[in-house]
PDB file of C-alpha atoms in Angstrom:
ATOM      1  CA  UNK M 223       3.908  19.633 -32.591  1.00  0.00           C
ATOM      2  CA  UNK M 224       1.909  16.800 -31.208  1.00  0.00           C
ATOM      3  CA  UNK M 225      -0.206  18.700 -28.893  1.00  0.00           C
ATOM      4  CA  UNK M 226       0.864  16.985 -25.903  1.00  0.00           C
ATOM      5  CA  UNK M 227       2.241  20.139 -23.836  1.00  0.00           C
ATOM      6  CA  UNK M 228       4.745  19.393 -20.425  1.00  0.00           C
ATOM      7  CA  UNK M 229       5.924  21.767 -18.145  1.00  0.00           C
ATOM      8  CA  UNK M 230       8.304  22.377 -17.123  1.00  0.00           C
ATOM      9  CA  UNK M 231      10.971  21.777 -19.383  1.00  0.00           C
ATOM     10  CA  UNK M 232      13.555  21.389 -17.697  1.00  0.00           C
ATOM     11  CA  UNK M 233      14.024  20.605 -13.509  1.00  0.00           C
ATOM     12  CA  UNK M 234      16.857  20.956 -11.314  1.00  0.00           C
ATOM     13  CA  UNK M 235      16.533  19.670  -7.801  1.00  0.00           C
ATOM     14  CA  UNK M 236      18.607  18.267  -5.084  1.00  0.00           C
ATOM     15  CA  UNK M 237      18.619  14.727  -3.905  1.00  0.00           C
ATOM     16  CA  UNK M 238      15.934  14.342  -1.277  1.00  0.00           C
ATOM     17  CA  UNK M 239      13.887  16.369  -2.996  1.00  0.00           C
ATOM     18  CA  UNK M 240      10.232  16.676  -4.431  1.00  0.00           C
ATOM     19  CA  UNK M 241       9.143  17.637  -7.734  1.00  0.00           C
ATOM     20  CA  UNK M 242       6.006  17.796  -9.637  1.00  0.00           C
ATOM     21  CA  UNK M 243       5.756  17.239 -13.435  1.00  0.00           C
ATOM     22  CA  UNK M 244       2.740  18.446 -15.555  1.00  0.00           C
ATOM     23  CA  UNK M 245       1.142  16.751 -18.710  1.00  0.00           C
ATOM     24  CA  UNK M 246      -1.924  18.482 -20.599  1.00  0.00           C
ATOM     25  CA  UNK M 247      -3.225  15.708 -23.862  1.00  0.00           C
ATOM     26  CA  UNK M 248      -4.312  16.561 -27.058  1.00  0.00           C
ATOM     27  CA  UNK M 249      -7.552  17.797 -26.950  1.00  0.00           C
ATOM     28  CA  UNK M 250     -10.107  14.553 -26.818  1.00  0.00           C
ATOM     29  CA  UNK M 251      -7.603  11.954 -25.537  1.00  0.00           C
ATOM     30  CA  UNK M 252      -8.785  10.093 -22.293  1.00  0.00           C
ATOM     31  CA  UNK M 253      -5.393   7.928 -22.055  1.00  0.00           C
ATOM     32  CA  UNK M 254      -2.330   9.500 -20.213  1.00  0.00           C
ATOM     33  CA  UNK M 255       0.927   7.929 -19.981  1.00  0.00           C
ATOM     34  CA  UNK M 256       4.150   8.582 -18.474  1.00  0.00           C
ATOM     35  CA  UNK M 257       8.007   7.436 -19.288  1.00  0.00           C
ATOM     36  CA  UNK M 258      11.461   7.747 -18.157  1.00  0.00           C
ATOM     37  CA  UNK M 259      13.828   7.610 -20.124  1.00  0.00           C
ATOM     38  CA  UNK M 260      17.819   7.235 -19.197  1.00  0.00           C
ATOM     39  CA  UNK M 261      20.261   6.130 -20.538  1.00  0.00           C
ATOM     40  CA  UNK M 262      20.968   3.266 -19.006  1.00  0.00           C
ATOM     41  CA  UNK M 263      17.335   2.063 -18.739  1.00  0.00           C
ATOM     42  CA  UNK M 264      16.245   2.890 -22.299  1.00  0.00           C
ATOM     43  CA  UNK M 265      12.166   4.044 -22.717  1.00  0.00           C
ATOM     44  CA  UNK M 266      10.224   3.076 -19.531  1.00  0.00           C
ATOM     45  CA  UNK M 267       6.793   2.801 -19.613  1.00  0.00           C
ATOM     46  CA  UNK M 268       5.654   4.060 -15.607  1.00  0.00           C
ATOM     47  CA  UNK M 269       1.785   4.536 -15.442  1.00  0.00           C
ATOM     48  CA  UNK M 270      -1.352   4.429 -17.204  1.00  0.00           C
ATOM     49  CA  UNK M 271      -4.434   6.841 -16.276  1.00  0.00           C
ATOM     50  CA  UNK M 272      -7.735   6.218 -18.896  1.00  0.00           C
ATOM     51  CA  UNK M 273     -10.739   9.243 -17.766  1.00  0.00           C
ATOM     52  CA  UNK M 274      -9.433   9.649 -14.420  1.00  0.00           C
ATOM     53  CA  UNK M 275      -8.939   6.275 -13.591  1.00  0.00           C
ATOM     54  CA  UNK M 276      -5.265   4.188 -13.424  1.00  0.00           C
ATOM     55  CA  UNK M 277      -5.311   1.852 -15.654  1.00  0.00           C
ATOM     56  CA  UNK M 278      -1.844   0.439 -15.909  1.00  0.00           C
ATOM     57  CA  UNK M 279       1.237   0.699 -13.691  1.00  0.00           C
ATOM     58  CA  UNK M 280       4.885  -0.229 -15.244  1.00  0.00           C
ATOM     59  CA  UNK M 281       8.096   0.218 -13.324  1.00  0.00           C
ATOM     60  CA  UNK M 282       6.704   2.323 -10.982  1.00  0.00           C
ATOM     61  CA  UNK M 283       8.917   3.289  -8.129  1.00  0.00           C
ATOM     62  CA  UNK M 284       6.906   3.250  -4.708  1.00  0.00           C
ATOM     63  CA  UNK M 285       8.623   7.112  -4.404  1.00  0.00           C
ATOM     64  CA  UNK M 286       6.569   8.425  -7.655  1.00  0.00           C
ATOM     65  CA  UNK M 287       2.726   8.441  -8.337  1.00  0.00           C
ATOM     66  CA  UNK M 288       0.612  10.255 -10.214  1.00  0.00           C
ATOM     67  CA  UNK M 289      -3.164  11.576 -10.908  1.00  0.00           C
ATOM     68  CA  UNK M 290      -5.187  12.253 -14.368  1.00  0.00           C
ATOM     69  CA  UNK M 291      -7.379  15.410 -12.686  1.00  0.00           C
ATOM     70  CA  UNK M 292     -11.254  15.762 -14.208  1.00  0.00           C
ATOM     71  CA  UNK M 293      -9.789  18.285 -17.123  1.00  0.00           C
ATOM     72  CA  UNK M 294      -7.937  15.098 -18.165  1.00  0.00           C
ATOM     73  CA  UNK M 295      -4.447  16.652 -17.511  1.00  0.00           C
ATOM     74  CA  UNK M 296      -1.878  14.393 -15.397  1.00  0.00           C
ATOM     75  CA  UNK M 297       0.754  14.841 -12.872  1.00  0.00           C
ATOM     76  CA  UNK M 298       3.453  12.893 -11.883  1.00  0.00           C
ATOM     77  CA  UNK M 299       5.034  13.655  -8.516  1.00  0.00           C
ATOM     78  CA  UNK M 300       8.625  12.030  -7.669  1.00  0.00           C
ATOM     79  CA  UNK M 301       9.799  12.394  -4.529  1.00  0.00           C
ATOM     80  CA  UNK M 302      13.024  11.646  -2.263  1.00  0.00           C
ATOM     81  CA  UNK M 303      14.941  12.331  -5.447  1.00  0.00           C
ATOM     82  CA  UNK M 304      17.876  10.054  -5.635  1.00  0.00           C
ATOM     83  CA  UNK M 305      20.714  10.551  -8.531  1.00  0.00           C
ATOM     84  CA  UNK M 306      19.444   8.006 -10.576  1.00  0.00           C
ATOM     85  CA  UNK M 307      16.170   9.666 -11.291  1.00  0.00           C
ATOM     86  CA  UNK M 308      17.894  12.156 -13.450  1.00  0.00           C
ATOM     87  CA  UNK M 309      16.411  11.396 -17.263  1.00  0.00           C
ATOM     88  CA  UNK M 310      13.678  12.605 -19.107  1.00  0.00           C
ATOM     89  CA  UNK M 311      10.015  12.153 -18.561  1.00  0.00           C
ATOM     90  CA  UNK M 312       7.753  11.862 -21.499  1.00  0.00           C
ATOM     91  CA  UNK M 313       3.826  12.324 -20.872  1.00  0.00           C
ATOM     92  CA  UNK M 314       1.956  10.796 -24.062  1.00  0.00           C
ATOM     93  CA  UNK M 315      -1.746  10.440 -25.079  1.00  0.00           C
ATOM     94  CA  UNK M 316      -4.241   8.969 -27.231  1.00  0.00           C
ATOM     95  CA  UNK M 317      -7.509   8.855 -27.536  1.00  0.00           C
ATOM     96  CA  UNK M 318      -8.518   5.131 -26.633  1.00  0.00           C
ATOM     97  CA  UNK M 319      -6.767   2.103 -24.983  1.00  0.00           C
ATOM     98  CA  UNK M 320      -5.823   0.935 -28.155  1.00  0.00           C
ATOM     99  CA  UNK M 321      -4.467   3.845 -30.362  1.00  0.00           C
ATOM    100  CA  UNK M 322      -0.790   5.080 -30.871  1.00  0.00           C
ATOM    101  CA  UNK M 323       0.425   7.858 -28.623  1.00  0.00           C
ATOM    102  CA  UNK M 324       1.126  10.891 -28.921  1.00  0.00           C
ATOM    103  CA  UNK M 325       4.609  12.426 -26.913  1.00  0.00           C
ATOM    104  CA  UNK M 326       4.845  15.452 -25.665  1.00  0.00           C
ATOM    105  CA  UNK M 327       8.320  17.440 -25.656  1.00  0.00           C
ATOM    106  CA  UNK M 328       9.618  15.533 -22.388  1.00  0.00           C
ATOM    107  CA  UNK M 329      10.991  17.145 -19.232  1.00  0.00           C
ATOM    108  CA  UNK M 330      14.672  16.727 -18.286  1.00  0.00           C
ATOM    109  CA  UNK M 331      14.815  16.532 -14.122  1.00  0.00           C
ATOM    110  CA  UNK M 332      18.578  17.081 -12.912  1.00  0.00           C
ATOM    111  CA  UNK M 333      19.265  15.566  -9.361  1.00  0.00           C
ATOM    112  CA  UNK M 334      22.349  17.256  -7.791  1.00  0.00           C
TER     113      UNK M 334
ATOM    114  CA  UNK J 267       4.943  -9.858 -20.695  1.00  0.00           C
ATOM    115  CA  UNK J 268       5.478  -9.003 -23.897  1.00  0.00           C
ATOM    116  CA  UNK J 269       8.689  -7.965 -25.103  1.00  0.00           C
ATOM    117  CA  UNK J 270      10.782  -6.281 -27.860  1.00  0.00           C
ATOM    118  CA  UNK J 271      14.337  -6.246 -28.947  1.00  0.00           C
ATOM    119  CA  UNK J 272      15.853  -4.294 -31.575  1.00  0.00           C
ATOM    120  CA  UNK J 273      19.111  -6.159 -32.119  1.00  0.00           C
ATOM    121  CA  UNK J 274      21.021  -3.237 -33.297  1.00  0.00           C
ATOM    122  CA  UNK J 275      22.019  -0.166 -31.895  1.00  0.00           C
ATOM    123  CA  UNK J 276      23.422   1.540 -34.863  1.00  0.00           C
ATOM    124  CA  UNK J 277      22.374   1.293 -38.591  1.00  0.00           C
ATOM    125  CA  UNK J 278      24.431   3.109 -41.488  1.00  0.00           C
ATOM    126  CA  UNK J 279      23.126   3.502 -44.713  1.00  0.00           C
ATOM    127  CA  UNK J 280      23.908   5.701 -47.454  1.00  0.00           C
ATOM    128  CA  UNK J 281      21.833   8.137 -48.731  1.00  0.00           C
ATOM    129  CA  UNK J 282      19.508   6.948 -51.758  1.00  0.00           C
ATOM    130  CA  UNK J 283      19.665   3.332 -50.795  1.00  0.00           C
ATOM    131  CA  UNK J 284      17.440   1.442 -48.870  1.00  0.00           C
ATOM    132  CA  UNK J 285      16.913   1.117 -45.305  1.00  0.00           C
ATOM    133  CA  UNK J 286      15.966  -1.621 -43.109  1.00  0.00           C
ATOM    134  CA  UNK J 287      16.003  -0.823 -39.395  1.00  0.00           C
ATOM    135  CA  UNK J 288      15.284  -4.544 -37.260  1.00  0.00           C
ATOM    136  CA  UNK J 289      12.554  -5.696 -34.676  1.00  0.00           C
ATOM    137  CA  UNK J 290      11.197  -8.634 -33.257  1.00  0.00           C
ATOM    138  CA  UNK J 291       8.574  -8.953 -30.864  1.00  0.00           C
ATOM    139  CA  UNK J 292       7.413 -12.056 -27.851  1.00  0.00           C
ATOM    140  CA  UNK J 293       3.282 -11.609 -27.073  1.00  0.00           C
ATOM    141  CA  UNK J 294       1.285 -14.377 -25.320  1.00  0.00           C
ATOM    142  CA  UNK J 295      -1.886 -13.341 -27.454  1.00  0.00           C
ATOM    143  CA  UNK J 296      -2.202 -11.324 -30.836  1.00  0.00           C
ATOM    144  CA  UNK J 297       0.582  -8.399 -31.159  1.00  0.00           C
ATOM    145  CA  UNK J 298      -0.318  -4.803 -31.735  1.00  0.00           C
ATOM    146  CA  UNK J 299       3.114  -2.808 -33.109  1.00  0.00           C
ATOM    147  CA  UNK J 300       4.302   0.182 -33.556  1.00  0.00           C
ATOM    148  CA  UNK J 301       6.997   2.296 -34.352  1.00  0.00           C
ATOM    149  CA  UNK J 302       8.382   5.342 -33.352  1.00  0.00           C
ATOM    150  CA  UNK J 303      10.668   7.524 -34.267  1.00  0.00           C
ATOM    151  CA  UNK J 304      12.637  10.072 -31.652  1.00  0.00           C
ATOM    152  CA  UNK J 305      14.642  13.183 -33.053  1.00  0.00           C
ATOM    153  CA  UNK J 306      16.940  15.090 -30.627  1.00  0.00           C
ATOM    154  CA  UNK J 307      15.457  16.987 -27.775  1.00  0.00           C
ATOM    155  CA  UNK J 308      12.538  15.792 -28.960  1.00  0.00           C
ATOM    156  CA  UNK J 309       9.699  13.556 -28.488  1.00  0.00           C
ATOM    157  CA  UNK J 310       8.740  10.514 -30.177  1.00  0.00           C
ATOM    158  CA  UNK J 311       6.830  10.522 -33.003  1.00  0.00           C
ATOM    159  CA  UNK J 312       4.363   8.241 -34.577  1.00  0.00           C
ATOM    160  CA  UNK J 313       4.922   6.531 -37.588  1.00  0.00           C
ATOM    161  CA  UNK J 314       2.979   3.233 -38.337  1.00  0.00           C
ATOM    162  CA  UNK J 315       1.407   0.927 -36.161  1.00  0.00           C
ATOM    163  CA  UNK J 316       0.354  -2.975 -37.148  1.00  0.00           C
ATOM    164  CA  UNK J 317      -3.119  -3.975 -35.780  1.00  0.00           C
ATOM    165  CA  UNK J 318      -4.739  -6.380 -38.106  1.00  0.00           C
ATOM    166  CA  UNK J 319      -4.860  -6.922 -41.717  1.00  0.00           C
ATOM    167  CA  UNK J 320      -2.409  -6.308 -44.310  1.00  0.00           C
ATOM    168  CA  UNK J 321       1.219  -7.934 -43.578  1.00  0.00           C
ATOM    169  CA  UNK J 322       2.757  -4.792 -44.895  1.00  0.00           C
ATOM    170  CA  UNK J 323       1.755  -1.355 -43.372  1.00  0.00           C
ATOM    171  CA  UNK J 324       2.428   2.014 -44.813  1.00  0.00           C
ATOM    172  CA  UNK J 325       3.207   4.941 -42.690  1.00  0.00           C
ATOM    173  CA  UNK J 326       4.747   8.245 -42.589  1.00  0.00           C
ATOM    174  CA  UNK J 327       7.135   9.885 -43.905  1.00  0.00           C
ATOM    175  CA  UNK J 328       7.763   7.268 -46.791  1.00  0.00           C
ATOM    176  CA  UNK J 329       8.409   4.243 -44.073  1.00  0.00           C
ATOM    177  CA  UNK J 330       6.957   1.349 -44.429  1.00  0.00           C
ATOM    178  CA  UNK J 331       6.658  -1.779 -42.124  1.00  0.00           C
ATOM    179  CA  UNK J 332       6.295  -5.859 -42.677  1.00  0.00           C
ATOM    180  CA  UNK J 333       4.459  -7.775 -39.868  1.00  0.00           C
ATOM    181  CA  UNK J 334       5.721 -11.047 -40.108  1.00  0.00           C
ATOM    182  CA  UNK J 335       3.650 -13.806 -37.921  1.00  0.00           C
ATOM    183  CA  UNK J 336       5.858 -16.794 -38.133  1.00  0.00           C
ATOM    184  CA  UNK J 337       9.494 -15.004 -37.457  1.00  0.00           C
ATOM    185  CA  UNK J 338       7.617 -12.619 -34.878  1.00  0.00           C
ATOM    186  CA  UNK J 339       9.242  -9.624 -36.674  1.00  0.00           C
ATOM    187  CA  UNK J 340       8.136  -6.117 -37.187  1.00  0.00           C
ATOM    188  CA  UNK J 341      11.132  -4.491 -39.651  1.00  0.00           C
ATOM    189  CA  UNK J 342      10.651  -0.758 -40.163  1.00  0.00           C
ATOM    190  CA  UNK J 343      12.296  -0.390 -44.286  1.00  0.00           C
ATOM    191  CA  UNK J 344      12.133   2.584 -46.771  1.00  0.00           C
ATOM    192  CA  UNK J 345      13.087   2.004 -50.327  1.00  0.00           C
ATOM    193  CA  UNK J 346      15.174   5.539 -50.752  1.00  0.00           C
ATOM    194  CA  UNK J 347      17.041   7.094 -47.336  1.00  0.00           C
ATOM    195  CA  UNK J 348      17.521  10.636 -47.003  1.00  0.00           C
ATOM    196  CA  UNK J 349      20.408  12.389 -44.710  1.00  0.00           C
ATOM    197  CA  UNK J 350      17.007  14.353 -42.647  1.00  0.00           C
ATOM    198  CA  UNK J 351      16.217  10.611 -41.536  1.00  0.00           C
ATOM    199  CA  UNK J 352      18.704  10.081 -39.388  1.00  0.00           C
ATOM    200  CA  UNK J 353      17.299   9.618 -35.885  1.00  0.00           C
ATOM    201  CA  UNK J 354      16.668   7.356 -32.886  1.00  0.00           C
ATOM    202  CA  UNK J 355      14.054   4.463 -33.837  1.00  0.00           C
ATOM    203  CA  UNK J 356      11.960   2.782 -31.617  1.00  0.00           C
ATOM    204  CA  UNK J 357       9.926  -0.548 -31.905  1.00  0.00           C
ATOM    205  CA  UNK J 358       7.114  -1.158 -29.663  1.00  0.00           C
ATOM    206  CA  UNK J 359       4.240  -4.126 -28.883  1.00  0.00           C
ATOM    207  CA  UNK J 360       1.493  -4.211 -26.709  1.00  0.00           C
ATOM    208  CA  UNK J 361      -0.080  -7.652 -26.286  1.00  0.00           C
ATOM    209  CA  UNK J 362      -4.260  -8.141 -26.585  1.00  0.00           C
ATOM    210  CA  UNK J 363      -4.116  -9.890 -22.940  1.00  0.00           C
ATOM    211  CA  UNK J 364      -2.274  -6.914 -21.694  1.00  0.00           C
ATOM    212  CA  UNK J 365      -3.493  -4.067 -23.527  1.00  0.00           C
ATOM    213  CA  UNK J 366      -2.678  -1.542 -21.282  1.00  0.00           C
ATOM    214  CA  UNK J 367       1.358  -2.210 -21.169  1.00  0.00           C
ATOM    215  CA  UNK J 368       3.009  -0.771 -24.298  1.00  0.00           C
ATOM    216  CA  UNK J 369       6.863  -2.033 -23.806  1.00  0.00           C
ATOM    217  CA  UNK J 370       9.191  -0.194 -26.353  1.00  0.00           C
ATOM    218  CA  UNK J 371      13.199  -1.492 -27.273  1.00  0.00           C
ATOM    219  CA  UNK J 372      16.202  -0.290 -26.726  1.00  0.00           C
ATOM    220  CA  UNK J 373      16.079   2.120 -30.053  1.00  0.00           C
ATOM    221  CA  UNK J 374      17.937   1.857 -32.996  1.00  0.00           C
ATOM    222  CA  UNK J 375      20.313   4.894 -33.922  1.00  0.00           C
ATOM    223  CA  UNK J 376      19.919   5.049 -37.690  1.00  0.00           C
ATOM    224  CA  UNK J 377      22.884   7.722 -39.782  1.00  0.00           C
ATOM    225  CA  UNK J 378      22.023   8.357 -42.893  1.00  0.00           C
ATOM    226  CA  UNK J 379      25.223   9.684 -44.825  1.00  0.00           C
ATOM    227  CA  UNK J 380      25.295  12.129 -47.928  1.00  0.00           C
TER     228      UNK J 380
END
């Protein structure tokens, strides 16, 4: 268990659709981060928040964003779900800008 | 931008024999590696990362790591594979002028067979 806690697990939605994913880091961490990954696209790094601030942005679609709140947890919010946003979405922290991550369990969104 | 590649999606070994699993890296500036390692319906997990220092880095788990400057290569090895090994690996840089981008490769599927 790395401490890094998403919710929900699992997400079944409709195309057109929008969804809200939920990331609480270890206790102490300031960095959030969040990935997709599919098959297709492999492990895609998608945005950086340090303290509350964004601090990185990856392959970012204009459709998703996302917010590290003052507690330090993080949402991402995806919206007019298309097909090809079905994968999992891995929120990860560490403590620093510098330090490994830490992965929590993922959440699988389903678009029908 | 940095980049990674991992230029094999499948490595077989036998249990008890060593295991090498492949990664090379492109950074503009000094490299900071790491590598991961992904169960099923799981997520990754941390097992060494390359900052500074020593060439060859230690991590968990019995896995250890060589940095290697001049063939920009990162190869994840352990001297003795076990079957409860067997997992999706993933290689990842970040580069010092980028710091905040952590780019990972494609995984490598490592079987370890009894």
């Amino acid at each position: 268990d790395s401490g890094v806690t998403q919710t929900p697990k699992h997400l079944i939605t409709a195309t057109g659709q929008r969804v809200t994913l939920r990331c609480s880091p270890r206790s102490g961490d300031l960095s959030v981060y969040w990935y997709q990954q599919s098959l297709d696209q492999g492990l895609q790094f998608l945005i950086q928040y340090y303290n509350g601030e964004e601090r990185a942005k990856g392959n970012i679609l204009e459709r998703f964003s996302a917010q590290q709140f003052p507690d330090l947890h993080s949402e991402l919010n995806l919206s007019s779900l298309e097909l090809g946003d079905s994968a999992l979405y891995f929120c990860a922290s560490s403590p620093g800008l510098l330090d490994e991550q830490f992965f929590g369990p993922g959440t699988r969104l389903t678009v029908l | 931008a940095q980049s990674v590649a991992q230029p094999e999606d499948q490595v077989n070994v036998a249990e008890g024999n060593p295991l090498t699993v492949k990664c090379t890296y492109s950074v503009s500036g000094n490299p900071y590696l790491f590598w991961y390692v992904q169960y099923p319906n799981r997520g990754l997990q941390f097992l060494l990362k390359y900052i500074t220092g020593d060439n060859l880095v230690k991590g968990s788990y019995g896995f250890e790591a060589e940095f290697n400057k001049s063939q920009t290569s990162f190869h994840l090895k352990k001297p003795s594979a076990l079957v409860s090994d067997s997992a999706l690996y993933f290689c990842a840089v970040r580069d010092m002028f980028r710091i905040n981008d952590m780019r990972f490769g494609a995984g490598t599927r490592l079987t370890v067979k009894p």
